[in-house]
Amino acid sequence: MKNITVLFLLSVLVISLHLLSAQAGDRFLVINDLNLTPNPFSPFSNYGIREDEKGMRISFTVDTHSTFVWITARIFNAKGQLIRTLKEWEPVYGDRIMRGPDEDLYEINLWWDGYSDFNRIANNGRYILHLHVSDTEARTFSTEKVVPFALIK
């Protein structure tokens, strides 16, 4: 029993020291400037430049030490049912838009064409984007955002 208590206390100490050093030397991963455009949107409109840029553009920036981040992006309907998984824990490279002394700022763009995972067009209504972003090096820092939007055919 003493060994388990000692191991537990040591693990708590290591985690605490790691968090303190991260707070002192690193910034936590943050999703900035999250925009869903247009909102509401129609899956039949082409708002992008390329053919694969139909529907709604999901753009945001992240401060990170790495050149890419791990992303999970899911679309749910108002009932909470999963409609589409845009990214499932995939590495995504962003476009560097600013270089800073500690971290670089990267812009990331995703698109939702209005179709479900079963290749059916989604119904008119309210939807929710659940975005989860994590750093790539240690996967220590992660953040999530939940944003409502509307689809109109």
Tab-separated table of N, CA and C in Angstrom, residues 10-11 18 20 43 49 54 60 75 95 97 100 102-103 105-106 118 124:
chain	number	residue	atom	x	y	z
A	10	LEU	N	4.383	10.650	-6.476
A	10	LEU	CA	5.422	10.985	-7.456
A	10	LEU	C	4.803	11.377	-8.796
A	11	SER	N	3.773	10.647	-9.224
A	11	SER	CA	3.139	10.987	-10.500
A	11	SER	C	2.456	12.350	-10.426
A	18	HIS	N	5.442	19.477	-14.640
A	18	HIS	CA	5.286	19.631	-16.089
A	18	HIS	C	4.351	20.801	-16.398
A	20	LEU	N	3.648	23.384	-14.458
A	20	LEU	CA	4.291	24.635	-14.067
A	20	LEU	C	5.317	25.077	-15.100
A	43	PRO	N	-25.267	24.276	-49.526
A	43	PRO	CA	-24.306	23.327	-50.102
A	43	PRO	C	-24.219	23.411	-51.621
A	49	ILE	N	-12.381	29.064	-54.341
A	49	ILE	CA	-11.746	29.260	-55.639
A	49	ILE	C	-11.709	27.944	-56.411
A	54	LYS	N	-16.593	23.883	-51.956
A	54	LYS	CA	-18.021	24.184	-51.974
A	54	LYS	C	-18.560	24.125	-50.559
A	60	PHE	N	-9.552	29.211	-39.085
A	60	PHE	CA	-9.114	29.615	-37.748
A	60	PHE	C	-7.599	29.667	-37.736
A	75	ILE	N	-19.399	17.546	-37.444
A	75	ILE	CA	-20.630	18.308	-37.589
A	75	ILE	C	-21.767	17.478	-36.978
A	95	ASP	N	-1.070	27.482	-43.025
A	95	ASP	CA	-0.270	28.492	-43.714
A	95	ASP	C	0.255	29.466	-42.676
A	97	ILE	N	1.169	32.672	-41.111
A	97	ILE	CA	0.809	34.053	-41.418
A	97	ILE	C	1.572	35.043	-40.553
A	100	GLY	N	6.538	34.650	-34.716
A	100	GLY	CA	6.739	35.352	-33.456
A	100	GLY	C	8.005	34.900	-32.768
A	102	ASP	N	8.273	33.444	-29.843
A	102	ASP	CA	8.094	32.172	-29.151
A	102	ASP	C	7.354	31.148	-29.994
A	103	GLU	N	6.369	31.597	-30.734
A	103	GLU	CA	5.538	30.692	-31.512
A	103	GLU	C	5.171	31.350	-32.835
A	105	LEU	N	2.137	31.769	-35.879
A	105	LEU	CA	0.697	31.774	-36.053
A	105	LEU	C	0.381	31.153	-37.411
A	106	TYR	N	-0.449	30.117	-37.400
A	106	TYR	CA	-0.814	29.413	-38.621
A	106	TYR	C	-2.310	29.525	-38.858
A	118	PHE	N	-22.730	9.609	-45.064
A	118	PHE	CA	-23.363	8.623	-45.944
A	118	PHE	C	-23.646	9.192	-47.327
A	124	ASN	N	-32.130	21.170	-44.175
A	124	ASN	CA	-32.115	22.538	-43.656
A	124	ASN	C	-32.160	22.487	-42.139
